[in-house]
Short mmCIF file of C-alpha atoms in Angstrom, two decimals:
data_model
loop_
_atom_site.label_atom_id
_atom_site.label_comp_id
_atom_site.label_asym_id
_atom_site.label_seq_id
_atom_site.Cartn_x
_atom_site.Cartn_y
_atom_site.Cartn_z
CA MET A 188 93.68 89.40 29.73
CA LYS A 189 97.17 88.46 28.66
CA ALA A 190 97.18 85.34 30.87
CA ILE A 191 94.03 84.01 29.21
CA LYS A 192 95.27 84.89 25.72
CA SER A 193 98.56 83.13 26.40
CA ILE A 194 96.77 79.89 27.26
CA LEU A 195 94.53 80.22 24.20
CA LYS A 196 97.64 80.16 22.02
CA LYS A 197 98.37 76.67 23.40
CA ALA A 198 94.73 75.55 23.46
CA PRO A 199 92.77 77.55 20.86
CA GLU A 200 89.70 75.32 21.24
CA ALA A 201 89.42 75.85 25.01
CA ALA A 202 86.23 76.70 26.87
CA PHE A 203 86.06 79.11 29.81
CA LEU A 204 84.77 78.44 33.32
CA ILE A 205 84.24 81.83 34.99
CA GLY A 206 83.16 82.62 38.55
CA ASN A 207 82.15 85.76 40.41
CA GLY A 208 85.54 87.43 39.86
CA PRO A 209 84.43 89.72 36.99
CA ASN A 210 81.46 90.92 39.07
CA LEU A 211 83.71 91.75 41.99
CA ALA A 212 86.30 93.41 39.72
CA ALA A 213 83.56 95.58 38.21
CA GLY A 214 81.98 96.26 41.60
CA ILE A 215 78.49 95.39 40.39
CA MET A 216 77.69 92.46 42.72
CA PRO A 217 78.42 91.58 46.37
CA SER A 218 80.37 88.54 47.47
CA TRP A 219 78.31 85.37 47.64
CA LYS A 220 78.45 85.27 51.44
CA GLN A 221 77.26 88.88 51.75
CA LEU A 222 74.53 88.19 49.23
CA LEU A 223 73.26 85.32 51.36
CA ILE A 224 73.44 87.30 54.59
CA ASP A 225 71.40 90.10 53.02
CA ALA A 226 68.74 87.57 51.96
CA GLY A 227 67.90 86.70 55.59
CA ASP A 228 64.73 87.91 57.34
CA LYS A 229 66.82 90.07 59.64
CA ARG A 230 70.43 90.47 60.67
CA ILE A 231 71.44 86.91 61.37
CA ALA A 232 72.22 86.13 64.98
CA PHE A 233 75.06 83.67 64.34
CA PRO A 234 78.64 84.37 63.25
CA VAL A 235 79.45 83.25 59.71
CA ASP A 236 83.24 83.18 60.05
CA GLU A 237 84.66 79.88 58.79
CA LEU A 238 81.25 78.74 57.52
CA SER A 239 80.97 77.77 53.86
CA ASN A 240 78.54 79.61 51.62
CA THR A 241 76.36 76.51 51.40
CA GLU A 242 76.17 76.31 55.18
CA VAL A 243 75.28 80.00 55.48
CA TYR A 244 72.43 79.53 53.00
CA ASP A 245 71.10 76.44 54.74
CA LEU A 246 71.19 78.19 58.14
CA ILE A 247 69.44 81.28 56.76
CA GLN A 248 66.77 79.06 55.27
CA LEU A 249 66.38 77.18 58.56
CA TYR A 250 65.82 80.44 60.45
CA ALA A 251 63.59 82.05 57.80
CA LYS A 252 59.95 82.79 58.55
CA PRO A 253 57.34 80.35 57.17
CA ARG A 254 56.64 80.75 53.45
CA THR A 255 59.75 82.90 52.98
CA ASN A 256 61.48 82.16 49.68
CA VAL A 257 65.15 82.98 50.23
CA LYS A 258 66.02 82.21 46.60
CA LYS A 259 63.57 84.83 45.33
CA ARG A 260 65.28 87.37 47.59
CA VAL A 261 68.67 86.38 46.21
CA VAL A 262 67.39 86.75 42.65
CA LYS A 263 66.04 90.21 43.45
CA SER A 264 69.45 91.25 44.82
CA LEU A 265 71.13 90.00 41.64
CA GLN A 266 69.23 92.23 39.23
CA LEU A 267 71.59 94.48 37.29
CA LYS A 268 71.35 98.12 38.25
CA PRO A 269 70.91 100.76 35.52
CA GLY A 270 74.28 101.93 34.29
CA ALA A 271 76.18 98.95 35.72
CA ASP A 272 79.73 98.86 34.36
CA LEU A 273 79.91 95.73 32.20
CA SER A 274 83.11 96.61 30.39
CA VAL A 275 85.01 93.72 32.00
CA HIS A 276 82.25 91.30 31.04
CA LYS A 277 82.14 92.64 27.49
CA ARG A 278 85.90 92.23 26.99
CA LEU A 279 85.79 88.63 28.22
CA MET A 280 82.77 87.72 26.09
CA GLU A 281 84.28 89.31 22.99
CA LEU A 282 87.44 87.27 23.56
CA ALA A 283 85.31 84.12 23.86
CA GLN A 284 83.43 85.03 20.68
CA GLU A 285 86.67 85.63 18.83
CA HIS A 286 87.78 82.09 19.67
CA GLU A 287 84.29 80.54 19.39
CA ALA A 288 84.78 79.42 22.98
CA PRO A 289 81.86 78.10 25.04
CA VAL A 290 81.57 79.89 28.39
CA LEU A 291 80.53 78.03 31.53
CA THR A 292 79.75 80.32 34.46
CA THR A 293 78.73 79.85 38.06
CA ASN A 294 77.12 83.30 38.02
CA PHE A 295 73.33 83.47 38.23
CA ASP A 296 73.10 87.12 37.10
CA ALA A 297 72.71 88.46 33.58
CA GLY A 298 76.01 90.38 33.39
CA PHE A 299 77.73 88.37 30.67
CA GLU A 300 74.79 88.08 28.29
CA THR A 301 73.70 91.69 28.80
CA SER A 302 77.19 92.99 28.03
CA ILE A 303 76.96 91.77 24.43
CA GLY A 304 73.19 91.64 23.91
CA ALA A 305 73.01 87.82 23.80
CA LYS A 306 69.59 86.14 23.87
CA ILE A 307 68.51 82.89 25.47
CA HIS A 308 68.23 79.75 23.36
CA HIS A 309 67.40 76.14 24.15
CA ILE A 310 69.55 73.67 22.28
CA GLU A 311 66.85 71.05 22.77
CA SER A 312 63.41 71.49 24.33
CA LYS A 313 62.96 67.80 25.14
CA GLY A 314 63.36 67.19 28.85
CA PHE A 315 63.53 70.91 29.77
CA THR A 316 63.13 71.66 33.45
CA ARG A 317 63.42 75.08 35.07
CA PHE A 318 65.12 73.40 38.05
CA TYR A 319 67.98 72.22 35.80
CA PRO A 320 68.05 74.33 32.60
CA TRP A 321 71.25 72.61 31.46
CA LYS A 322 70.25 72.73 27.78
CA SER A 323 69.74 76.52 27.79
CA TYR A 324 72.38 79.06 26.82
CA TYR A 325 72.81 82.69 25.76
CA SER A 326 74.30 83.62 22.40
CA LEU A 327 73.93 85.82 19.36
CA GLU A 328 73.08 82.80 17.24
CA GLU A 329 71.66 79.33 17.72
CA LEU A 330 73.91 76.30 18.16
CA THR A 331 73.26 72.73 17.11
CA LYS A 332 75.42 71.29 19.90
CA PRO A 333 77.02 72.70 23.09
CA CYS A 334 80.60 72.39 21.79
CA GLY A 335 79.65 73.96 18.46
CA GLY A 336 80.63 77.54 19.25
CA PHE A 337 80.26 80.48 21.59
CA GLY A 338 77.47 80.31 24.14
CA ILE A 339 77.03 81.27 27.79
CA TRP A 340 75.94 78.33 29.96
CA LYS A 341 74.80 78.78 33.57
CA VAL A 342 76.26 75.91 35.61
CA HIS A 343 74.71 76.85 38.97
CA GLY A 344 71.42 78.24 37.72
CA ASP A 345 69.95 81.38 36.20
CA VAL A 346 68.08 84.37 37.69
CA ARG A 347 65.55 83.80 34.92
CA TYR A 348 64.46 80.65 36.80
CA PHE A 349 64.73 81.32 40.54
CA ASP A 350 64.25 77.66 41.42
CA SER A 351 67.30 76.70 39.33
CA ILE A 352 69.89 78.50 41.43
CA ARG A 353 72.18 76.29 43.51
CA LEU A 354 72.88 77.79 46.94
CA GLY A 355 72.66 75.14 49.65
CA LEU A 356 74.28 71.77 50.16
CA THR A 357 71.02 70.04 49.24
CA ASP A 358 71.04 71.97 45.95
CA TYR A 359 74.58 70.86 45.16
CA MET A 360 73.83 67.26 46.08
CA GLY A 361 70.85 67.33 43.72
CA ALA A 362 72.98 68.72 40.88
CA ALA A 363 75.70 66.14 41.51
CA GLU A 364 73.18 63.29 41.48
CA ARG A 365 71.64 64.52 38.23
CA ALA A 366 75.07 64.74 36.63
CA ARG A 367 76.14 61.39 38.07
CA GLN A 368 73.18 59.64 36.44
CA LEU A 369 74.12 61.10 33.06
CA ILE A 370 77.80 60.27 33.48
CA THR A 371 77.75 56.81 35.02
CA THR A 372 74.39 55.05 34.59
CA GLY A 373 72.64 53.37 31.67
CA ALA A 374 73.74 52.33 28.21
CA GLY A 375 74.11 55.97 27.16
CA ARG A 376 76.51 56.86 29.97
CA LEU A 377 79.62 58.92 29.24
CA ASP A 378 82.22 56.21 29.76
CA ASN A 379 80.42 53.43 27.86
CA THR A 380 82.75 52.93 24.92
CA HIS A 381 80.35 50.39 23.38
CA ARG A 382 77.32 52.67 23.19
CA LYS A 383 75.75 53.44 19.82
CA GLY A 384 75.52 57.15 19.10
CA GLU A 385 76.05 60.13 21.40
CA TRP A 386 76.17 59.89 25.19
CA GLN A 387 73.03 60.88 27.06
CA GLY A 388 74.38 64.24 28.27
CA HIS A 389 75.59 65.45 24.89
CA MET A 390 72.94 68.19 24.68
CA THR A 391 73.85 69.71 28.07
CA TRP A 392 76.75 71.91 29.17
CA LEU A 393 78.35 68.75 30.61
CA ASP A 394 79.41 67.90 27.06
CA ILE A 395 81.62 71.00 27.06
CA TRP A 396 83.12 70.06 30.41
CA PHE A 397 84.11 66.57 29.29
CA ASN A 398 85.20 67.34 25.73
CA LYS A 399 86.93 70.73 25.69
CA PRO A 400 90.16 72.03 27.19
CA VAL A 401 89.07 74.37 30.03
CA ILE A 402 90.47 77.66 31.34
CA ILE A 403 89.18 78.44 34.84
CA PHE A 404 89.38 81.95 36.29
CA GLY A 405 87.52 84.34 38.57
CA LEU A 406 86.64 81.37 40.76
CA GLY A 407 88.00 80.56 44.22
CA TYR A 408 87.31 76.82 43.83
CA GLY A 409 87.25 76.48 47.61
CA SER A 410 85.79 73.64 49.65
CA ASP A 411 82.26 75.07 49.36
CA GLU A 412 82.36 74.48 45.59
CA VAL A 413 81.30 70.89 46.20
CA PHE A 414 79.75 70.29 42.79
CA LEU A 415 82.58 71.80 40.75
CA ARG A 416 85.29 70.04 42.73
CA TRP A 417 83.49 66.74 42.17
CA LEU A 418 83.17 67.48 38.45
CA LEU A 419 86.90 68.15 38.26
CA ILE A 420 87.56 64.73 39.82
CA GLU A 421 85.12 63.09 37.39
CA ARG A 422 86.90 64.73 34.46
CA ARG A 423 90.20 63.31 35.71
CA ARG A 424 88.60 59.86 36.10
CA TYR A 425 87.18 59.97 32.57
CA PHE A 426 90.42 61.24 31.03
CA ASN A 427 92.38 58.51 32.81
CA LYS A 428 90.24 55.95 30.99
CA LEU A 429 90.92 57.72 27.71
CA GLY A 430 94.64 58.04 28.46
CA LYS A 431 94.46 61.80 27.90
CA PRO A 432 96.05 64.72 29.77
CA MET A 433 93.75 66.90 31.88
CA ASN A 434 94.08 70.03 29.68
CA VAL A 435 92.72 72.33 32.39
CA TRP A 436 94.30 75.63 33.46
CA TYR A 437 93.44 77.42 36.72
CA VAL A 438 94.35 81.11 36.62
CA ASN A 439 94.58 82.90 39.95
CA LYS A 440 96.04 86.11 41.35
CA ASP A 441 98.97 84.95 43.49
CA LYS A 442 99.28 81.41 44.83
CA PRO A 443 95.93 79.68 45.47
CA GLU A 444 94.91 78.58 48.96
CA PRO A 445 96.64 75.29 49.95
CA ALA A 446 93.44 73.24 49.71
CA VAL A 447 92.84 74.54 46.18
CA ASN A 448 96.46 74.23 45.09
CA ASN A 449 96.67 70.65 46.41
CA LEU A 450 93.51 69.64 44.56
CA MET A 451 94.74 71.13 41.28
CA ASP A 452 98.20 69.56 41.62
CA ASN A 453 96.81 66.10 42.36
CA LEU A 454 94.41 66.23 39.42
CA GLY A 455 96.97 67.42 36.89
CA VAL A 456 95.52 70.93 36.52
CA THR A 457 98.04 73.58 35.48
CA VAL A 458 98.01 76.47 37.97
CA VAL A 459 98.84 79.85 36.45
CA GLU A 460 99.68 82.56 38.99
CA VAL A 461 99.40 86.19 37.92
CA ALA A 462 100.62 89.30 39.74
CA ASP A 463 97.63 91.53 39.02
CA PHE A 464 93.94 91.18 38.19
CA SER A 465 94.57 93.12 34.98
CA ASP A 466 96.37 90.03 33.70
CA ILE A 467 92.98 88.30 33.80
CA TYR A 468 90.41 91.04 33.23
CA GLY A 469 92.36 93.93 31.68
#
């Protein structure tokens, strides 16, 4: 984890954004595309090469039998198996705890919270919806605000609430619209410098995203990550208004794909290339 620790020396108050990388490194979960393929009614009859994960999900759903709930099948496949090796997850969560760093994750599964015995909490029950449990987090103690310390926040949904998981393009569009309303509409919007009191998303994980330095790792950040790529652009837009640097680091084994590298470069994200996965997870 020396790459992550090195960044934390420069930005000790940073939050983490972690993808499926730790699951793949530990060998406890399949790739997202394989997960979706396995959730189909039968072996799918169309090639998935060059299709995004969101497109694969939408096609599987289109070809599913009536009353088939593909998301419930995905959730079933994401249950942790007895004896699953969570040592990678535990090391990362202990590092986050040491620095009181909030953890945002795209993972639906319970790997991170199980590795340290964290329990679910709701920072505010008002407005709770199982479709968007953005005020819920896992921790060893309760927080009074999202940026107030260590907690595990599920950006794309949680296996605890099967209808919260974001898999298809429609799901991502719904999440983006919900976030857009909080960020850009009404007197309590994020960029309203004349508002009285906190902005209207201050009790959701979005408050971490727009107020903390962020270290991103274990995440491909490819073109199918529509919601996260949009959020990265919105962070740049907001920070431009504040006249602040981006303060985001993207850690990746070797050079990222051109489309990812170009996005990061144009948004002022610092790309950190490492030679081995042990520099991230070891």
